[in-house]
């Protein structure tokens, strides 16, 4: 029972991470292209300045929960995906350093260099997460001792790259819509134009990913042909984004990209359950919430701690978003 509870909690943490860090990464990827001058780029960074580090807490918490609740899952995942996760860690560190150091020196070359660090630090994580999630759904070579016996290049395929690029485009769309809600004037209009431009490409590529998922994985067939309501709703939410954009309903369009991210993540975890990593060698070697979990005492203590502390963390983050809810303009004091 507690294994299921912690699987759901980890899924919720990843839902929160992808939703919040999704627009965060999208804004970072747009930084070198959307601002017409340095002041515009400072405005763009300040739209996510109060939030980006708090958003990453969801990933850290998810990793910590995975380590404590499912140590075998954590060990196999981090050893098998070692290079991908190492690159992701470097990207996140570089991105965080760039946010803090970019505006400390006014020289154009200095700031341009950090702009590109922010760009690549925002591009690599969603790309690698897409590749990782596709491999989790498709299955990777895991032996009877729960060891990953493949290489880094075994993780790269048409399917996984499609997933990575799809996630990049979805986060770009999510980030551009976030900017329409947080900026004013030309910057807001430019962000809306970007969203209009990439919206159709995002829809097409995600549809291709769904088709490939049907062919390459068992996520739509394991429980029968009916995929359930969740992925269908995710697709409808994505389709509706263009409608809301054409009518300048930016808030609704942002909610729809958020819903697409949330429902897509729920679909992935639902398709995996009760497995956490699928073995492509033999399905009997797959890791599940039962053979990968910690003992009952550990899970019980973790549950008590989580129920005690998580409400305070959530309350703080909601308060943070409320305090910094106003739009950012060129006339404002810019911290970053």
XYZ file of C-alpha atoms in Angstrom:
336
model
C 0.000 0.000 0.000
C 2.697 2.523 0.996
C 4.663 1.605 -2.150
C 1.712 2.787 -4.228
C 1.368 5.955 -2.143
C 5.015 6.863 -2.750
C 4.819 6.040 -6.445
C 1.901 8.484 -6.680
C 3.757 11.100 -4.606
C 6.817 10.878 -6.866
C 4.533 11.220 -9.895
C 2.987 14.335 -8.317
C 6.459 15.801 -7.721
C 7.398 15.279 -11.371
C 4.074 16.794 -12.464
C 4.852 19.886 -10.392
C 8.420 20.025 -11.687
C 7.508 19.769 -15.365
C 4.644 22.279 -15.044
C 6.638 24.922 -13.155
C 10.091 24.378 -14.608
C 8.496 23.938 -18.034
C 7.757 27.649 -18.473
C 10.999 28.421 -16.670
C 13.025 26.458 -19.253
C 10.954 27.911 -22.086
C 11.710 31.485 -21.014
C 15.417 30.626 -20.769
C 15.460 29.192 -24.294
C 13.796 32.328 -25.678
C 16.175 34.726 -23.935
C 18.802 35.262 -26.702
C 16.135 35.697 -29.386
C 13.162 37.553 -27.923
C 14.699 40.633 -26.344
C 15.586 43.375 -28.834
C 18.189 44.841 -26.447
C 19.850 44.135 -23.116
C 17.075 45.813 -21.105
C 14.492 43.541 -22.724
C 16.612 40.504 -21.856
C 16.856 41.672 -18.239
C 13.057 41.983 -18.156
C 12.768 38.426 -19.473
C 15.102 37.056 -16.791
C 13.292 38.984 -14.070
C 9.970 37.350 -15.012
C 11.359 34.046 -13.707
C 13.936 35.480 -11.287
C 11.875 34.940 -8.109
C 10.758 31.431 -9.150
C 13.438 29.421 -10.978
C 15.306 28.108 -7.920
C 12.076 27.243 -6.102
C 10.884 25.346 -9.168
C 13.996 23.158 -9.080
C 13.141 22.107 -5.511
C 10.472 19.840 -7.017
C 13.150 17.903 -8.911
C 15.453 17.675 -5.889
C 12.550 16.464 -3.733
C 11.534 13.910 -6.366
C 15.101 12.585 -6.520
C 15.316 12.419 -2.720
C 11.962 10.639 -2.460
C 13.018 8.161 -5.136
C 16.303 7.479 -3.315
C 14.601 6.816 0.015
C 11.386 5.072 -1.105
C 12.731 3.092 -4.087
C 16.530 2.715 -3.695
C 16.765 0.004 -6.377
C 14.953 2.265 -8.878
C 17.241 5.175 -7.973
C 20.397 3.031 -8.299
C 19.463 1.504 -11.661
C 18.212 4.781 -13.116
C 21.197 6.880 -12.054
C 23.775 4.272 -13.081
C 22.084 3.542 -16.424
C 21.351 7.162 -17.309
C 24.556 8.426 -15.708
C 25.912 10.460 -18.656
C 22.536 12.017 -19.480
C 21.905 12.998 -15.861
C 25.462 14.312 -15.489
C 24.973 16.580 -18.535
C 21.646 17.713 -17.110
C 23.270 18.552 -13.773
C 25.991 20.592 -15.513
C 23.336 22.462 -17.497
C 21.318 23.284 -14.367
C 24.409 24.465 -12.476
C 25.561 26.647 -15.391
C 22.085 28.107 -15.728
C 21.890 29.000 -12.042
C 25.334 30.619 -12.091
C 24.398 32.586 -15.218
C 21.272 34.021 -13.567
C 23.330 35.306 -10.658
C 26.386 36.588 -12.542
C 25.007 37.940 -15.829
C 24.079 41.406 -14.637
C 27.086 41.905 -12.355
C 29.192 43.234 -15.255
C 27.825 45.521 -17.979
C 30.219 44.519 -20.776
C 28.184 43.248 -23.787
C 30.431 40.203 -24.370
C 30.075 39.148 -20.725
C 26.295 39.340 -20.818
C 26.027 37.699 -24.239
C 28.115 34.763 -23.013
C 25.844 34.202 -20.017
C 22.762 34.556 -22.243
C 23.951 31.534 -24.219
C 24.754 29.643 -21.006
C 21.141 30.255 -19.932
C 19.927 29.132 -23.364
C 21.831 25.831 -23.358
C 21.145 25.328 -19.640
C 17.429 25.614 -20.440
C 17.544 23.548 -23.645
C 19.434 20.470 -22.452
C 17.268 19.435 -19.435
C 13.932 19.126 -21.304
C 15.695 17.450 -24.236
C 17.315 14.886 -21.936
C 14.163 14.404 -19.866
C 12.244 13.630 -23.037
C 14.873 11.062 -24.028
C 14.809 9.564 -20.514
C 11.006 9.299 -20.314
C 10.816 7.684 -23.755
C 13.330 5.042 -22.648
C 11.437 4.444 -19.409
C 8.283 3.760 -21.442
C 9.984 1.685 -24.121
C 12.269 -0.270 -21.819
C 16.037 -0.487 -21.400
C 18.423 -3.444 -21.035
C 18.223 -4.439 -17.365
C 19.488 -7.851 -16.218
C 18.218 -10.140 -13.474
C 20.320 -8.286 -10.867
C 18.623 -4.937 -11.654
C 21.763 -3.696 -13.427
C 21.616 -1.560 -16.565
C 23.770 -3.439 -19.092
C 23.541 -1.031 -22.049
C 25.515 2.088 -22.987
C 24.682 5.780 -23.381
C 24.098 5.283 -27.121
C 21.481 2.604 -26.446
C 19.311 5.429 -25.112
C 19.374 7.305 -28.424
C 16.790 6.368 -31.058
C 14.265 8.034 -33.368
C 11.631 7.507 -30.687
C 13.639 8.990 -27.803
C 14.891 11.948 -29.872
C 11.310 12.679 -30.977
C 10.282 12.695 -27.330
C 13.145 15.034 -26.439
C 12.402 17.533 -29.220
C 8.663 17.367 -28.442
C 9.332 18.260 -24.826
C 11.587 21.155 -25.882
C 8.874 22.572 -28.159
C 6.139 22.112 -25.532
C 8.228 23.950 -22.930
C 9.042 26.680 -25.464
C 5.322 27.160 -26.042
C 4.635 27.113 -22.292
C 7.427 29.648 -21.674
C 6.327 32.051 -24.411
C 2.786 32.029 -22.983
C 4.165 32.706 -19.522
C 5.912 35.773 -20.965
C 2.646 37.047 -22.441
C 1.281 37.053 -18.875
C 4.321 38.639 -17.233
C 5.445 41.324 -19.715
C 3.993 44.353 -21.481
C 4.211 46.183 -24.816
C 6.374 44.901 -27.668
C 7.859 42.115 -25.590
C 4.411 40.744 -24.818
C 3.387 40.952 -28.492
C 6.597 39.249 -29.612
C 6.079 36.450 -27.090
C 2.540 35.928 -28.416
C 3.860 35.799 -31.995
C 6.420 33.156 -30.983
C 3.683 31.103 -29.335
C 1.567 31.312 -32.480
C 4.541 30.262 -34.604
C 5.583 27.188 -32.637
C 2.131 26.043 -31.497
C 1.337 24.125 -34.688
C 4.794 22.497 -34.808
C 4.417 21.413 -31.189
C 1.071 19.773 -31.919
C 2.388 17.952 -35.006
C 5.484 16.617 -33.258
C 3.557 15.474 -30.172
C 1.108 13.652 -32.440
C 4.069 11.901 -34.090
C 5.357 10.984 -30.633
C 1.970 9.489 -29.711
C 1.971 7.407 -32.913
C 5.522 6.185 -32.217
C 4.538 5.408 -28.611
C 1.720 3.219 -29.897
C 4.224 1.304 -32.051
C 7.247 1.195 -29.743
C 5.681 0.752 -26.284
C 2.826 -1.039 -24.583
C 1.429 2.098 -22.946
C -1.690 2.154 -25.161
C -2.170 -1.594 -25.532
C -1.272 -3.143 -22.169
C -4.751 -2.453 -20.806
C -6.576 -2.768 -24.129
C -6.888 -0.438 -27.126
C -8.708 2.223 -25.124
C -5.969 4.624 -23.912
C -8.252 6.138 -21.268
C -9.462 9.703 -20.853
C -6.243 11.306 -19.605
C -4.147 11.276 -22.824
C -7.205 12.260 -24.881
C -7.768 15.281 -22.634
C -4.081 16.148 -22.940
C -4.422 16.195 -26.729
C -7.593 18.308 -26.610
C -5.912 20.800 -24.277
C -3.006 21.177 -26.708
C -5.338 21.601 -29.696
C -7.208 24.397 -27.893
C -4.074 26.532 -27.385
C -4.201 27.988 -30.906
C -7.877 28.896 -30.487
C -7.209 30.829 -27.295
C -4.144 32.502 -28.781
C -6.048 33.735 -31.836
C -8.589 35.306 -29.460
C -5.800 36.791 -27.293
C -6.868 34.735 -24.272
C -3.281 34.258 -23.108
C -4.232 33.090 -19.618
C -6.405 30.279 -20.928
C -3.747 29.302 -23.472
C -1.179 29.065 -20.645
C -3.562 26.928 -18.581
C -4.026 24.617 -21.581
C -0.275 24.082 -22.108
C -0.015 23.478 -18.362
C -2.827 20.923 -18.555
C -1.076 19.236 -21.493
C 2.105 18.880 -19.439
C 0.267 17.664 -16.334
C -1.933 15.126 -18.149
C 0.947 13.865 -20.321
C 3.061 13.217 -17.220
C 0.144 11.436 -15.545
C -0.217 9.307 -18.688
C 3.446 8.245 -18.520
C 3.287 7.230 -14.850
C -0.073 5.498 -15.320
C 1.324 3.534 -18.270
C 4.331 2.458 -16.198
C 2.465 1.405 -13.019
C 3.241 -0.835 -11.182
C 6.541 -0.947 -13.069
C 9.109 1.806 -12.566
C 11.682 0.608 -15.124
C 10.912 -1.855 -17.893
C 13.520 -4.436 -18.884
C 13.866 -4.860 -22.643
C 15.710 -8.166 -22.056
C 13.020 -9.960 -20.095
C 9.848 -8.507 -18.587
C 10.501 -10.577 -15.444
C 13.614 -8.441 -14.848
C 11.603 -5.205 -14.764
C 11.730 -3.084 -11.640
C 8.375 -2.597 -9.952
C 7.131 -0.688 -6.930
C 7.395 -3.979 -5.020
C 10.921 -5.231 -5.782
C 12.435 -1.722 -5.897
C 10.929 -0.373 -2.651
C 12.411 0.234 0.800
C 11.124 -1.628 3.871
C 7.730 -0.846 5.452
C 9.284 1.007 8.417
C 11.227 3.390 6.148
C 8.150 4.120 4.049
C 6.058 4.697 7.182
C 8.551 7.226 8.621
C 8.841 8.965 5.235
C 5.056 9.267 5.014
C 4.833 10.920 8.436
C 7.627 13.376 7.584
C 6.085 14.199 4.199
C 2.629 14.821 5.645
C 4.183 17.145 8.228
C 6.461 19.244 6.021
C 4.999 19.292 2.499
C 2.064 21.626 3.346
C 4.535 24.282 4.572
C 6.641 23.987 1.405
C 3.543 24.292 -0.792
C 2.256 27.265 1.220
C 5.604 29.062 0.840
C 5.716 28.520 -2.916
C 2.124 29.697 -3.413
C 2.894 32.798 -1.324
C 6.012 33.448 -3.431
C 4.008 33.359 -6.675
C 1.366 35.645 -5.148
C 3.908 38.246 -3.979
C 5.628 38.404 -7.398
C 2.435 38.135 -9.464
C 2.713 41.548 -11.179
C 3.971 42.066 -14.722
C 7.574 43.139 -15.249
C 8.344 46.102 -17.526
C 11.361 48.110 -18.651
C 10.471 50.828 -16.113
C 10.678 48.476 -13.101
C 13.660 47.945 -10.832
C 15.371 44.833 -12.217
C 17.223 42.602 -9.755
C 18.752 40.277 -12.349
